[in-house]
CSV table of C-alpha atoms and ligand atoms in Angstrom, one decimal:
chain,number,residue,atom,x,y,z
A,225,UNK,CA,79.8,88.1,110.0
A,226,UNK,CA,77.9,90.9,112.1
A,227,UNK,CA,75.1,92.9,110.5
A,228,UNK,CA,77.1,96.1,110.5
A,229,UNK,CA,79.6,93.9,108.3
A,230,UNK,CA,76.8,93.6,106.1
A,231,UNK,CA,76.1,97.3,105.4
A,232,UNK,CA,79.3,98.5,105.4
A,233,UNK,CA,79.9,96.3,102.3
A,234,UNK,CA,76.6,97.1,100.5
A,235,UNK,CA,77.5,100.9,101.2
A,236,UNK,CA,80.7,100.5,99.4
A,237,UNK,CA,81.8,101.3,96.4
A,238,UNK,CA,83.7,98.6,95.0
A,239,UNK,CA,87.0,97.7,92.5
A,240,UNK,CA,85.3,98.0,89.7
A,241,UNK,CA,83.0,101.6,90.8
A,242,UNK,CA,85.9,104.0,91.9
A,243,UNK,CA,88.9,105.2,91.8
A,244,UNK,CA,91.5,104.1,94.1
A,245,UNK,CA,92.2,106.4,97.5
A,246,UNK,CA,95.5,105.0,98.2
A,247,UNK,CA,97.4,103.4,95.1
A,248,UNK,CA,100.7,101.1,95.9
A,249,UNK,CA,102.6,100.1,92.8
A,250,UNK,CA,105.5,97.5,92.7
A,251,UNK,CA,106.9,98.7,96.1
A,252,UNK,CA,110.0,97.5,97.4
A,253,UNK,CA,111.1,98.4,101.4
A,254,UNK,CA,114.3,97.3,102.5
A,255,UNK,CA,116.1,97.8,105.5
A,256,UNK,CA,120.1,97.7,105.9
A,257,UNK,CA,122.3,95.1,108.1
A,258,UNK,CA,125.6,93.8,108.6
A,259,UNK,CA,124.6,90.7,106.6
A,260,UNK,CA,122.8,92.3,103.8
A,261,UNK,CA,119.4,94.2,103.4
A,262,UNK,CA,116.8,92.8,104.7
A,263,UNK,CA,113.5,92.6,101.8
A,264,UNK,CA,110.3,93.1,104.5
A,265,UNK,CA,108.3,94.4,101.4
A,266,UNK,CA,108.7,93.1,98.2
A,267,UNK,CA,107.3,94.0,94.6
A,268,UNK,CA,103.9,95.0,97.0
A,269,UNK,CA,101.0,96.4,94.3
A,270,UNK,CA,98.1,97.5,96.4
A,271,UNK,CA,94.7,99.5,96.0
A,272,UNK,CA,92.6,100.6,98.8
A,273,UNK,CA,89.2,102.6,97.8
A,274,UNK,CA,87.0,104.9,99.2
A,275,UNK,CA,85.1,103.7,102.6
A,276,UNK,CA,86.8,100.2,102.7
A,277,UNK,CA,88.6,98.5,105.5
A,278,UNK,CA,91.4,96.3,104.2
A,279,UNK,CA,92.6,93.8,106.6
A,280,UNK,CA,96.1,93.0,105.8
A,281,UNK,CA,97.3,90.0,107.1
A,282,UNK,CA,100.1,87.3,108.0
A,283,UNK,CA,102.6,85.9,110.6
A,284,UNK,CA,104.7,88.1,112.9
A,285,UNK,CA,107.8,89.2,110.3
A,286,UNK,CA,105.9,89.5,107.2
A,287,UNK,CA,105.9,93.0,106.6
A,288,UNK,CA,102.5,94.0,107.6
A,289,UNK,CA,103.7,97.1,109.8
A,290,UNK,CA,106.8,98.0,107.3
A,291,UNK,CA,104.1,98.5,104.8
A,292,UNK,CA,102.1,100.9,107.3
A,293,UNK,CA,105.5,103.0,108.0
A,294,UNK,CA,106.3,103.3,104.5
A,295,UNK,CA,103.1,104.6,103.3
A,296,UNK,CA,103.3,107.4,106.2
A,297,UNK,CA,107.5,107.5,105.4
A,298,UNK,CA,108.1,107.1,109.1
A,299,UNK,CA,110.1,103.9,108.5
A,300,UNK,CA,112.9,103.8,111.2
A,301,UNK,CA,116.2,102.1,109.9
A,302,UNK,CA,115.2,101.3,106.3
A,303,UNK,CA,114.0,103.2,102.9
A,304,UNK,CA,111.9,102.7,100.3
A,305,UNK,CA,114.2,101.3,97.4
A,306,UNK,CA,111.2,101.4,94.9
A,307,UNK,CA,107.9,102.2,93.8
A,308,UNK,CA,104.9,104.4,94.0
A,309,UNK,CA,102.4,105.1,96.8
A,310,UNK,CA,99.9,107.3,95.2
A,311,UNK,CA,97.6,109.1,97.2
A,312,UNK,CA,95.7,111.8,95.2
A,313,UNK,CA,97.6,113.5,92.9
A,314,UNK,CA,100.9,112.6,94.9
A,315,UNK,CA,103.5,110.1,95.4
A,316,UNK,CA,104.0,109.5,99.1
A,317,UNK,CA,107.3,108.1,98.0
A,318,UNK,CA,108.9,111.0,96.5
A,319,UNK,CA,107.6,114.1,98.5
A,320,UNK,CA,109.5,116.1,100.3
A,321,UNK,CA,109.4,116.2,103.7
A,322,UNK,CA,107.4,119.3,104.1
A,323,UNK,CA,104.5,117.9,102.2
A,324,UNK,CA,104.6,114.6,103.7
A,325,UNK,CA,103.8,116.6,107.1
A,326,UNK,CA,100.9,118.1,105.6
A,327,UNK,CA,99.9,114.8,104.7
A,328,UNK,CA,100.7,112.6,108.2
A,329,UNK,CA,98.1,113.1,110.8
A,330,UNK,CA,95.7,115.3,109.0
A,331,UNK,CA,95.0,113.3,105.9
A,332,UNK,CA,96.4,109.6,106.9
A,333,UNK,CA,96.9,108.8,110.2
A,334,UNK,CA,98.2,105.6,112.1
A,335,UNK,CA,97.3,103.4,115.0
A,336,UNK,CA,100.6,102.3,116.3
A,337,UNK,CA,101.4,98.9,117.0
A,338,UNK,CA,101.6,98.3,120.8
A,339,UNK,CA,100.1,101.5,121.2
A,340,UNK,CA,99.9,101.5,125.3
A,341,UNK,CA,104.0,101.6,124.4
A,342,UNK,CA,103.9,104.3,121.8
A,343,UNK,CA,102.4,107.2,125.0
A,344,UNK,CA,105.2,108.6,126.8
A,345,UNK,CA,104.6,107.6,130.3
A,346,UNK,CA,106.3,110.2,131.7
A,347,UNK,CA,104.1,112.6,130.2
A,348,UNK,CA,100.5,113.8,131.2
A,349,UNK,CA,97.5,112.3,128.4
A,350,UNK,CA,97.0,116.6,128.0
A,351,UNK,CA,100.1,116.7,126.6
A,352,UNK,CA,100.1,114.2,124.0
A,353,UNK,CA,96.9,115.9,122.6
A,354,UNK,CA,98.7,119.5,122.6
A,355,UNK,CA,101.7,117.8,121.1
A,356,UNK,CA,99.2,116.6,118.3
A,357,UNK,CA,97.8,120.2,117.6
A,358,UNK,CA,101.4,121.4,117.6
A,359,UNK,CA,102.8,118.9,115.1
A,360,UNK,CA,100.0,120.2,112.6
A,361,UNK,CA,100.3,123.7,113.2
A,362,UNK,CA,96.7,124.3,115.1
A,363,UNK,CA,97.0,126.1,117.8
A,364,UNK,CA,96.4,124.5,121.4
A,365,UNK,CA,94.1,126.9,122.7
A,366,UNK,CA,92.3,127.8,120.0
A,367,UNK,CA,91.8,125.0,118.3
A,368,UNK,CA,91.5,123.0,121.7
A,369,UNK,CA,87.9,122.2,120.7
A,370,UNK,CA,88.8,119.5,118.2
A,371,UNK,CA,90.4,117.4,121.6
A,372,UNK,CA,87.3,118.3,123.5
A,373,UNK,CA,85.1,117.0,120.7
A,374,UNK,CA,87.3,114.1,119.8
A,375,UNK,CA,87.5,112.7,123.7
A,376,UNK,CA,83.7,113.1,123.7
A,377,UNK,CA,83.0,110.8,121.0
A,378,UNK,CA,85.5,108.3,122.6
A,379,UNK,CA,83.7,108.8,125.8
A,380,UNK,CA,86.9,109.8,127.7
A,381,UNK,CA,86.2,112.2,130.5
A,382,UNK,CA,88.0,116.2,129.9
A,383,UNK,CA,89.0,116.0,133.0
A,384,UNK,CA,91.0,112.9,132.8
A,385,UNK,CA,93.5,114.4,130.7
A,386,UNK,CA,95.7,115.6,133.8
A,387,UNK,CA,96.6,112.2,134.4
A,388,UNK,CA,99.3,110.1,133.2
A,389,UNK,CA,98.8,107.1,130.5
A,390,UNK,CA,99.5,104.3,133.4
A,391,UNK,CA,96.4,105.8,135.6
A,392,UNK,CA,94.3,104.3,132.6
A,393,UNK,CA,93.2,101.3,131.8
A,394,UNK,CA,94.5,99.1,128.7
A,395,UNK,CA,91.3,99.7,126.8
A,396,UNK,CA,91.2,103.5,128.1
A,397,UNK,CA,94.8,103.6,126.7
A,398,UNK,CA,94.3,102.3,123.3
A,399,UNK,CA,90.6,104.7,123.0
A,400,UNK,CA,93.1,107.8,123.9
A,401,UNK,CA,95.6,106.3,121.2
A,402,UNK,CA,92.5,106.3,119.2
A,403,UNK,CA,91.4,109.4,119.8
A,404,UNK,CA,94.8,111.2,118.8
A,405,UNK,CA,94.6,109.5,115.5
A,406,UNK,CA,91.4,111.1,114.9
A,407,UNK,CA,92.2,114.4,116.3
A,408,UNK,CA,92.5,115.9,112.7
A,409,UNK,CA,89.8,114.1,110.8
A,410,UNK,CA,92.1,112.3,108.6
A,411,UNK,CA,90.3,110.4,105.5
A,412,UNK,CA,92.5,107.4,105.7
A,413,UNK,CA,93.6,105.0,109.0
A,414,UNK,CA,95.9,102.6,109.2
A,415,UNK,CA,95.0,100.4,112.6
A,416,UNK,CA,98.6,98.2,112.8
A,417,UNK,CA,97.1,95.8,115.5
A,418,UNK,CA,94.6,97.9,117.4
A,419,UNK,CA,93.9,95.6,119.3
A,420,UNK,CA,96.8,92.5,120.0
A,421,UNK,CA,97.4,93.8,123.7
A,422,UNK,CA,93.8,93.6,124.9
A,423,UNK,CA,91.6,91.0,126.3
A,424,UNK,CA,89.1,89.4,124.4
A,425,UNK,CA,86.2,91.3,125.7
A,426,UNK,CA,88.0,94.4,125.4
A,427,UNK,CA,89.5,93.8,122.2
A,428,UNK,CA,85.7,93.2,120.6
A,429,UNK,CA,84.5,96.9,122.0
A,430,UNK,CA,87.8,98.5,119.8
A,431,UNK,CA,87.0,96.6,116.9
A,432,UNK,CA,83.1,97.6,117.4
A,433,UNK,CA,84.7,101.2,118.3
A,434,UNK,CA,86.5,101.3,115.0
A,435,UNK,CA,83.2,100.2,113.0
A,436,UNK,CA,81.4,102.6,114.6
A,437,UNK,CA,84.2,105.6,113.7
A,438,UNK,CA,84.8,104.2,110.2
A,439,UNK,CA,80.7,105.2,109.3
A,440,UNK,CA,80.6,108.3,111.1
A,441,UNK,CA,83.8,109.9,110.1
A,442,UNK,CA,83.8,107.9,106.4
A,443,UNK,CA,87.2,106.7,106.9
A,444,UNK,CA,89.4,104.3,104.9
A,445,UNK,CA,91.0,102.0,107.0
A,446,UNK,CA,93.9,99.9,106.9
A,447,UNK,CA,93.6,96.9,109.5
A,448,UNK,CA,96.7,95.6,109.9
A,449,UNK,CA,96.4,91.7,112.1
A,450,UNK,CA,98.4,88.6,112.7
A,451,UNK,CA,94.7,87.1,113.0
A,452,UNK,CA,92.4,86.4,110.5
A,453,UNK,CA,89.8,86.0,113.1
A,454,UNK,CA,90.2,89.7,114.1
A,455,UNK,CA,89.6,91.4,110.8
A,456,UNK,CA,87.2,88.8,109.4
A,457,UNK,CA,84.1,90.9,110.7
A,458,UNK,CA,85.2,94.5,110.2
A,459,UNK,CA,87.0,94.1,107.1
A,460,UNK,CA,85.2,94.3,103.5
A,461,UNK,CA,88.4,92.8,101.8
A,462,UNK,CA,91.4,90.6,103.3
A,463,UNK,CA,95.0,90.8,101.7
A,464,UNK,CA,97.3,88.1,103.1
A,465,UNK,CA,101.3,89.1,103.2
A,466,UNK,CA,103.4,86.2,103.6
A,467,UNK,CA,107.4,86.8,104.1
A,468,UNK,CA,107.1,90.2,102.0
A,469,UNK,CA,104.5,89.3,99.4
A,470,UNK,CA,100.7,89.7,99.0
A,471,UNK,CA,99.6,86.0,98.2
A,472,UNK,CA,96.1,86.2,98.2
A,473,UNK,CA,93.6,89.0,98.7
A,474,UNK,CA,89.7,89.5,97.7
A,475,UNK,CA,86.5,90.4,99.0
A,476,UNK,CA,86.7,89.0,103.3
A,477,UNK,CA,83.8,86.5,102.4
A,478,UNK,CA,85.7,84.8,99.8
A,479,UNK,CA,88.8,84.7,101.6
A,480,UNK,CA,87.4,84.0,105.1
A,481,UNK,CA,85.2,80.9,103.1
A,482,UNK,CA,87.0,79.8,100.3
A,483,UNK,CA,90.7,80.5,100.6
A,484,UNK,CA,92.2,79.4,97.6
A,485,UNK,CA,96.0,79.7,99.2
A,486,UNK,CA,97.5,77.1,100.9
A,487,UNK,CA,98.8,79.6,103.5
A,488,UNK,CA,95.8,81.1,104.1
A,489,UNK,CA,94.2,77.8,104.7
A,490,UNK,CA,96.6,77.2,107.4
A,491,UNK,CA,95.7,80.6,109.1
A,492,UNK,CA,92.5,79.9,109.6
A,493,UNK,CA,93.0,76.2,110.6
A,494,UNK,CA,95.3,78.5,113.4
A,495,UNK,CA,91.5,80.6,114.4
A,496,UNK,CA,90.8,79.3,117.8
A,497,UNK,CA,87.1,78.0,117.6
A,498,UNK,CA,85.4,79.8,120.6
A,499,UNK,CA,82.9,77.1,120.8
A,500,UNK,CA,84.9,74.0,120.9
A,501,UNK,CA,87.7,75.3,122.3
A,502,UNK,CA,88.4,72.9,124.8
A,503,UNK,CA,88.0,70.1,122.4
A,504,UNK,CA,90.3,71.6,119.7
A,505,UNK,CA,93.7,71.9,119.6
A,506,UNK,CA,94.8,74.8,117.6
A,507,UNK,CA,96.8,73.7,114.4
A,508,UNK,CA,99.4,76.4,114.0
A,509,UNK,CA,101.8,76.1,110.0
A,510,UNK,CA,104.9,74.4,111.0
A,511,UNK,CA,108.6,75.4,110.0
A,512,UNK,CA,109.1,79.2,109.7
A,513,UNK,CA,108.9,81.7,107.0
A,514,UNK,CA,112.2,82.4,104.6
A,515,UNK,CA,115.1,84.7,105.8
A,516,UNK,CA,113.9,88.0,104.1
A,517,UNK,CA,117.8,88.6,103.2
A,518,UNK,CA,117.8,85.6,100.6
A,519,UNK,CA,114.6,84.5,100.1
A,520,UNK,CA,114.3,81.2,98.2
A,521,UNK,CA,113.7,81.5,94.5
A,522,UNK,CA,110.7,79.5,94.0
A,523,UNK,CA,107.8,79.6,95.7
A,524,UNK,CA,108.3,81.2,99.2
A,525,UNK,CA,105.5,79.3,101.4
A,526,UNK,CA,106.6,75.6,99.5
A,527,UNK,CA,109.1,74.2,102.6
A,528,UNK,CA,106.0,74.9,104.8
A,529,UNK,CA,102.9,73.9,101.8
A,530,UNK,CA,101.5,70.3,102.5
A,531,UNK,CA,100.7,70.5,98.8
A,532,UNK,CA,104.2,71.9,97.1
A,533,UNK,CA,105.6,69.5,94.2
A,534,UNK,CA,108.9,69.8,93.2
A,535,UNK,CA,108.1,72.9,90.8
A,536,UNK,CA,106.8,75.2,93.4
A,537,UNK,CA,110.7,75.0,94.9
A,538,UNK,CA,111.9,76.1,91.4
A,539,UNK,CA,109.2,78.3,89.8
A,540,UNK,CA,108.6,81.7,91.4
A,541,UNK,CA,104.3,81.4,91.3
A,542,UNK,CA,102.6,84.9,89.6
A,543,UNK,CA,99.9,87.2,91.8
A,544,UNK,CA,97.2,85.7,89.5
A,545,UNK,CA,93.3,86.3,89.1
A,546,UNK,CA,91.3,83.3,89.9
A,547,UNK,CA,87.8,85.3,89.9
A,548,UNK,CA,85.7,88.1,91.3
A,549,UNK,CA,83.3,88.1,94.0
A,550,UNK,CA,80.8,90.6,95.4
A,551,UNK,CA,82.6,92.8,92.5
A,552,UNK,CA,86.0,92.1,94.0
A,553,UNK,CA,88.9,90.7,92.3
A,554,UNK,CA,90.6,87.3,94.2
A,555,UNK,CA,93.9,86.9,93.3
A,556,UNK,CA,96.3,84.1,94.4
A,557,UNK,CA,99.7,83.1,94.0
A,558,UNK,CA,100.3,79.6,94.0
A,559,UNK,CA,101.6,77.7,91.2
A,560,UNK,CA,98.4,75.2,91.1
A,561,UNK,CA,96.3,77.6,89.0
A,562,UNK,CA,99.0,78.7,86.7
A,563,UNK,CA,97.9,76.6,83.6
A,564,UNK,CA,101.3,75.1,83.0
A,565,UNK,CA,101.5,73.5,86.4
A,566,UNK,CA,97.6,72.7,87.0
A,567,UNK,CA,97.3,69.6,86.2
A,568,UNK,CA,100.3,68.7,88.2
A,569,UNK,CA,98.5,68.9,91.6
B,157,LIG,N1,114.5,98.5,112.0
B,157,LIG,C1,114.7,97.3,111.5
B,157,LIG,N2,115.9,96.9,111.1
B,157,LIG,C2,116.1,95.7,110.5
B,157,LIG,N3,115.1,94.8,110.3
B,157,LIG,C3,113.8,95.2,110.6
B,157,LIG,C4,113.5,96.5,111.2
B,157,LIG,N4,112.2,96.6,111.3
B,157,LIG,C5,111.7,95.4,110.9
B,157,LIG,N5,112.6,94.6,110.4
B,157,LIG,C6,112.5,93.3,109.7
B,157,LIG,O1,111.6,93.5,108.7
B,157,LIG,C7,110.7,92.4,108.6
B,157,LIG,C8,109.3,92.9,108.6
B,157,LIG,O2,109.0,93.4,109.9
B,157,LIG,P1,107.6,94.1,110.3
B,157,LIG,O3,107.8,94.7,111.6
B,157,LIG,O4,107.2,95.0,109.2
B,157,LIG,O5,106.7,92.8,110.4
B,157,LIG,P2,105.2,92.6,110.9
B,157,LIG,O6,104.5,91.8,109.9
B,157,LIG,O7,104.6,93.9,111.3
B,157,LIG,O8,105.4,91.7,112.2
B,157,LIG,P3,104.6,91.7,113.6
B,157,LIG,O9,103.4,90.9,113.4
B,157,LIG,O10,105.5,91.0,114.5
B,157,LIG,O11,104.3,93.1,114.0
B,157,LIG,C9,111.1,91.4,109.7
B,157,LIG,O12,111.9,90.4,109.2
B,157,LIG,C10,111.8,92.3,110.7
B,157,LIG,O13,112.7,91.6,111.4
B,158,LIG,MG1,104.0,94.8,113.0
């Protein structure tokens, strides 16, 4: 871990200090097909405080980006069948519509996913910005100030703004993506793979980009990643999603050193080692994860676990509490530290 890791988590307040900014309770996101409704989040509970970055975390399919669209309610296709998302005094859930565009942009904002894909091409970078001001009701000339500011900070040049997205390049792209997110000052971000698309050199100055803007705008952040490896050094606290379910999640240490899920163990076997790379082969989980339309009963990850006994096909495991470190929680769920099926293992 970096130095700047370091601070960040002595700076921050943790579970046990403050109040939650964003509060997810018991929520359920499905989305309708032919063949039944699709389960991409189940049953998630979920707190993120003040000042933190939470990486979530888990194979392509999981959920990771539902999760993101639900707590902004831009889901496309499917609906929140259940549960809370508490974020002050409201439930992002039930709103109305009106509020919730109070709320998108200006308060919580999002980093989309394939982000070079989410500019219009067709449409000058200017435009995007003005389109911003307009969607919050600011004015574009005379609140044009908060884009000039904004692109400073992100070191893009005013003038630039004439052009189109393709006359950037792919870092350029995803610091203007960047920079609209921030336009308003929101309090929370939710990064959904800031940085997937890049190459590795450029992919290191975004995640150093997002540390830096995390401290000086005293954001929350939500760092959505398929790789552990990317949000081990800019995240204070990992949660890892596996088909629809949190299975493990506590302070990024404890996770990154001593994952106590057998999933999570295989994700970081999966963490290409920079320094041996040529002598390592990279072990990815075999099989797949669970159709999300009938998920098995039992324990989702067993047909993949190279430690399931027969019980984990049968018995669904609990999101339990193994311990706390660096005063966070670390919760699992995997049946070998329930006490009834310890000693079974
Ligand atoms: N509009 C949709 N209609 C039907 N199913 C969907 C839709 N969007 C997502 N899904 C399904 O919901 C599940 C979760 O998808 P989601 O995009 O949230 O996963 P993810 O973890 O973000 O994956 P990735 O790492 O590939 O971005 C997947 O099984 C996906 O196929
Ligand atoms: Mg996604």
């Amino acid at each position: 871990m970096t130095s700047s890791t370091h601070s960040s988590v002595n700076n921050l307040q943790t579970s046990e200090t403050s109040q939650p900014i964003l509060d997810i309770q018991s929520l359920v996101v499905e989305y309708p097909t032919k063949e039944g409704n699709i389960r991409a989040v189940d049953n998630v509970s979920l707190q993120i405080y003040p000042g933190e970055v939470l990486g979530l975390v888990g194979e392509s399919g999981c959920g990771k980006s539902t999760l993101g669209f639900a707590i902004l309610r831009l889901l496309k296709g499917g609906f929140i069948k259940q549960g809370a998302i508490q974020f002050n005094d409201k439930d992002l859930a039930t709103i109305s519509e009106e509020e919730m565009k109070s709320i998108r942009g200006s308060e919580i904002s999002m980093i989309f996913q394939a982000s070079q894909n989410a500019l219009n091409p067709l449409q000058r970078v200017r435009g995007h910005f003005i389109d911003t001001l307009k969607y919050n009701d600011l004015d574009p000339e005379k609140d044009f100030y908060r884009v000039e500011e904004t692109l400073e900070r992100l070191d893009i040049p005013l003038h630039r703004i004439q052009d189109y997205p393709f006359q950037f390049s792919g870092g350029m792209q995803q610091r203007i993506v960047i920079a609209l997110a921030l336009l308003l000052r929101p309090k929370v971000i939710i990064a959904d793979e800031p940085t997937t698309a890049l190459d590795v050199l450029v992919q290191a100055r975004i995640l150093q980009l997002l540390r830096e803007l995390k401290e000086e705008f005293d954001l929350t952040m939500i760092l959505i990643s398929h790789d552990l490896g990317v949000v081990a050094e800019t995240a204070n606290r990992i949660a890892i999603m596996y088909a629809g379910q949190i299975v493990e999640i506590g302070d990024a240490k404890t996770v990154f050193e001593n994952a106590a899920h057998p999933y999570t163990q295989g994700l970081l076997k999966a963490i290409p080692n920079i320094k041996e790379k040529e002598k390592k082969k990279m072990e990815a989980i075999p099989g797949t994860p669970p159709d999300l339309r009938n998920p098995p009963s039992g324990c989702r990850f067993a047909s993949r676990c190279p430690i399931a006994i027969k019980e984990c096909k049968i018995a669904a495991p609990m999101l339990l509490k193994i311990g706390t470190h660096h005063g966070q929680d670390h919760f699992v769920r995997c049946l070998q530290y329930e006490d009834e099926y310890k000693t079974k293992f």
